[in-house]
mmCIF file of C-alpha atoms and ligand atoms in Angstrom:
data_model
loop_
_atom_site.group_PDB
_atom_site.id
_atom_site.type_symbol
_atom_site.label_atom_id
_atom_site.label_comp_id
_atom_site.label_asym_id
_atom_site.label_seq_id
_atom_site.Cartn_x
_atom_site.Cartn_y
_atom_site.Cartn_z
ATOM 1 C CA UNK G 22 -22.522 -19.974 -7.408
ATOM 2 C CA UNK G 23 -19.452 -17.749 -7.385
ATOM 3 C CA UNK G 24 -19.476 -14.558 -5.330
ATOM 4 C CA UNK G 25 -17.203 -11.591 -5.706
ATOM 5 C CA UNK G 26 -16.765 -7.968 -4.788
ATOM 6 C CA UNK G 27 -14.493 -5.006 -5.292
ATOM 7 C CA UNK G 28 -11.928 -4.037 -2.674
ATOM 8 C CA UNK G 29 -14.136 -1.462 -0.925
ATOM 9 C CA UNK G 30 -17.220 -3.689 -1.039
ATOM 10 C CA UNK G 31 -19.338 -1.102 -2.820
ATOM 11 C CA UNK G 32 -19.950 -3.469 -5.718
ATOM 12 C CA UNK G 33 -20.694 -7.162 -5.381
ATOM 13 C CA UNK G 34 -21.672 -9.789 -7.919
ATOM 14 C CA UNK G 35 -22.661 -13.399 -8.275
ATOM 15 C CA UNK G 36 -22.117 -15.783 -11.168
ATOM 16 C CA UNK G 37 -24.451 -18.742 -11.562
ATOM 17 C CA UNK G 38 -23.987 -21.831 -13.691
ATOM 18 C CA UNK G 39 -20.804 -23.542 -14.798
ATOM 19 C CA UNK G 40 -18.006 -21.320 -16.037
ATOM 20 C CA UNK G 41 -14.822 -22.214 -17.958
ATOM 21 C CA UNK G 42 -11.411 -22.417 -16.365
ATOM 22 C CA UNK G 43 -9.957 -18.928 -16.098
ATOM 23 C CA UNK G 44 -7.387 -17.410 -18.401
ATOM 24 C CA UNK G 45 -4.592 -15.035 -17.507
ATOM 25 C CA UNK G 46 -4.281 -12.097 -19.877
ATOM 26 C CA UNK G 47 -0.868 -10.525 -20.378
ATOM 27 C CA UNK G 48 -2.015 -7.764 -22.765
ATOM 28 C CA UNK G 49 -0.870 -4.209 -22.209
ATOM 29 C CA UNK G 50 -4.364 -2.959 -21.331
ATOM 30 C CA UNK G 51 -4.939 -5.595 -18.642
ATOM 31 C CA UNK G 52 -1.466 -5.024 -17.231
ATOM 32 C CA UNK G 53 -2.002 -1.280 -17.037
ATOM 33 C CA UNK G 54 -5.450 -1.547 -15.484
ATOM 34 C CA UNK G 55 -4.667 -4.303 -12.979
ATOM 35 C CA UNK G 56 -1.081 -3.509 -12.168
ATOM 36 C CA UNK G 57 0.202 -6.873 -13.430
ATOM 37 C CA UNK G 58 -1.808 -9.516 -15.303
ATOM 38 C CA UNK G 59 -5.576 -10.070 -15.216
ATOM 39 C CA UNK G 60 -7.166 -13.442 -14.613
ATOM 40 C CA UNK G 61 -10.782 -13.920 -15.588
ATOM 41 C CA UNK G 62 -13.463 -16.401 -16.461
ATOM 42 C CA UNK G 63 -16.683 -15.544 -18.254
ATOM 43 C CA UNK G 64 -20.376 -16.318 -18.342
ATOM 44 C CA UNK G 65 -23.496 -15.269 -20.240
ATOM 45 C CA UNK G 66 -24.450 -11.763 -19.129
ATOM 46 C CA UNK G 67 -27.766 -12.952 -17.682
ATOM 47 C CA UNK G 68 -25.896 -15.292 -15.309
ATOM 48 C CA UNK G 69 -23.937 -12.411 -13.757
ATOM 49 C CA UNK G 70 -25.877 -10.358 -11.217
ATOM 50 C CA UNK G 71 -24.276 -7.088 -10.125
ATOM 51 C CA UNK G 72 -25.323 -5.239 -6.974
ATOM 52 C CA UNK G 73 -24.240 -2.008 -5.314
ATOM 53 C CA UNK G 74 -23.129 1.390 -6.506
ATOM 54 C CA UNK G 75 -20.206 2.910 -8.299
ATOM 55 C CA UNK G 76 -19.524 0.633 -11.275
ATOM 56 C CA UNK G 77 -17.886 2.631 -14.038
ATOM 57 C CA UNK G 78 -17.067 1.583 -17.590
ATOM 58 C CA UNK G 79 -13.957 2.556 -19.465
ATOM 59 C CA UNK G 80 -14.045 2.148 -23.226
ATOM 60 C CA UNK G 81 -10.488 1.030 -23.906
ATOM 61 C CA UNK G 82 -11.096 0.132 -27.552
ATOM 62 C CA UNK G 83 -13.722 0.374 -30.281
ATOM 63 C CA UNK G 84 -14.928 -3.125 -29.483
ATOM 64 C CA UNK G 85 -14.763 -3.623 -25.728
ATOM 65 C CA UNK G 86 -15.235 -1.871 -22.418
ATOM 66 C CA UNK G 87 -13.766 -2.430 -18.967
ATOM 67 C CA UNK G 88 -15.775 -2.231 -15.749
ATOM 68 C CA UNK G 89 -14.220 -1.034 -12.519
ATOM 69 C CA UNK G 90 -15.229 0.364 -9.153
ATOM 70 C CA UNK G 91 -15.211 4.158 -9.228
ATOM 71 C CA UNK G 92 -14.395 4.270 -5.508
ATOM 72 C CA UNK G 93 -11.577 1.765 -5.008
ATOM 73 C CA UNK G 94 -10.534 1.113 -8.608
ATOM 74 C CA UNK G 95 -10.920 -2.677 -8.637
ATOM 75 C CA UNK G 96 -10.966 -3.954 -12.227
ATOM 76 C CA UNK G 97 -13.959 -6.304 -12.218
ATOM 77 C CA UNK G 98 -15.414 -6.843 -15.693
ATOM 78 C CA UNK G 99 -14.533 -6.923 -19.353
ATOM 79 C CA UNK G 100 -17.247 -6.858 -22.003
ATOM 80 C CA UNK G 101 -16.895 -7.197 -25.747
ATOM 81 C CA UNK G 102 -19.660 -5.266 -27.504
ATOM 82 C CA UNK G 103 -20.801 -7.994 -29.871
ATOM 83 C CA UNK G 104 -20.749 -10.907 -27.422
ATOM 84 C CA UNK G 105 -23.472 -11.891 -24.979
ATOM 85 C CA UNK G 106 -20.913 -13.041 -22.417
ATOM 86 C CA UNK G 107 -18.938 -10.967 -19.945
ATOM 87 C CA UNK G 108 -15.609 -11.668 -18.267
ATOM 88 C CA UNK G 109 -15.274 -11.258 -14.505
ATOM 89 C CA UNK G 110 -12.129 -10.948 -12.414
ATOM 90 C CA UNK G 111 -10.936 -14.083 -10.644
ATOM 91 C CA UNK G 112 -9.173 -11.913 -8.096
ATOM 92 C CA UNK G 113 -12.491 -10.385 -7.040
ATOM 93 C CA UNK G 114 -13.987 -13.743 -6.049
ATOM 94 C CA UNK G 115 -14.350 -14.697 -2.394
ATOM 95 C CA UNK G 116 -13.421 -18.142 -1.127
ATOM 96 C CA UNK G 117 -12.482 -21.229 -3.102
ATOM 97 C CA UNK G 118 -13.609 -21.286 -6.738
ATOM 98 C CA UNK G 119 -13.075 -24.942 -7.655
ATOM 99 C CA UNK G 120 -11.642 -23.734 -10.974
ATOM 100 C CA UNK G 121 -8.241 -24.307 -12.570
ATOM 101 C CA UNK G 122 -6.311 -22.041 -14.900
ATOM 102 C CA UNK G 123 -6.950 -23.013 -18.525
ATOM 103 C CA UNK G 124 -4.597 -20.787 -20.539
ATOM 104 C CA UNK G 125 -2.436 -17.722 -20.856
ATOM 105 C CA UNK G 126 -3.437 -15.212 -23.550
ATOM 106 C CA UNK G 127 -1.664 -12.277 -25.230
ATOM 107 C CA UNK G 128 1.643 -13.664 -24.044
ATOM 108 C CA UNK G 129 3.454 -11.691 -26.752
ATOM 109 C CA UNK G 130 2.585 -8.555 -24.765
ATOM 110 C CA UNK G 131 3.866 -9.839 -21.429
ATOM 111 C CA UNK G 132 6.341 -7.860 -19.368
ATOM 112 C CA UNK G 133 10.007 -8.811 -19.327
ATOM 113 C CA UNK G 134 10.191 -8.940 -15.531
ATOM 114 C CA UNK G 135 8.520 -12.340 -15.057
ATOM 115 C CA UNK G 136 8.304 -15.792 -16.583
ATOM 116 C CA UNK G 137 5.226 -17.910 -17.183
ATOM 117 C CA UNK G 138 6.184 -20.966 -15.201
ATOM 118 C CA UNK G 139 3.069 -23.165 -15.115
ATOM 119 C CA UNK G 140 1.969 -25.712 -17.702
ATOM 120 C CA UNK G 141 -1.205 -23.978 -18.906
ATOM 121 C CA UNK G 142 -1.344 -23.505 -22.696
ATOM 122 C CA UNK G 143 -0.060 -20.201 -24.022
ATOM 123 C CA UNK G 144 -1.659 -18.189 -26.818
ATOM 124 C CA UNK G 145 -0.051 -15.190 -28.421
HETATM 125 ZN ZN1 LIG F 214 -14.874 -0.632 -4.665
HETATM 126 ZN ZN1 LIG F 215 -5.951 -8.326 -21.585
#
């Protein structure tokens, strides 16, 4: 069971079951919303339990929305409309996760101020 929360603690969540190794997304939307890159894993929606107050959703595209804390701004969730899974932020998790990075995605959108220096596969 993974446990996470936003920075102010107003929203917490748990993720049950096995989840895939996280990805790091370099797309422009994730970079804008997180301040750099966004690392996430995902699980079926019914395996993610959200508690607390203040979760807001921003519809950043016609096909997906982004969940964040309306108080502290932590970017916690990403949900594609036609999928029954939801992504959750690795940075929001507390304690060790036991997971390893699986890939980089949207690397064509990455900023020019850093290099991707690990061996995880890269997808454009
Ligand atoms: Zn918060
Ligand atoms: Zn992204």
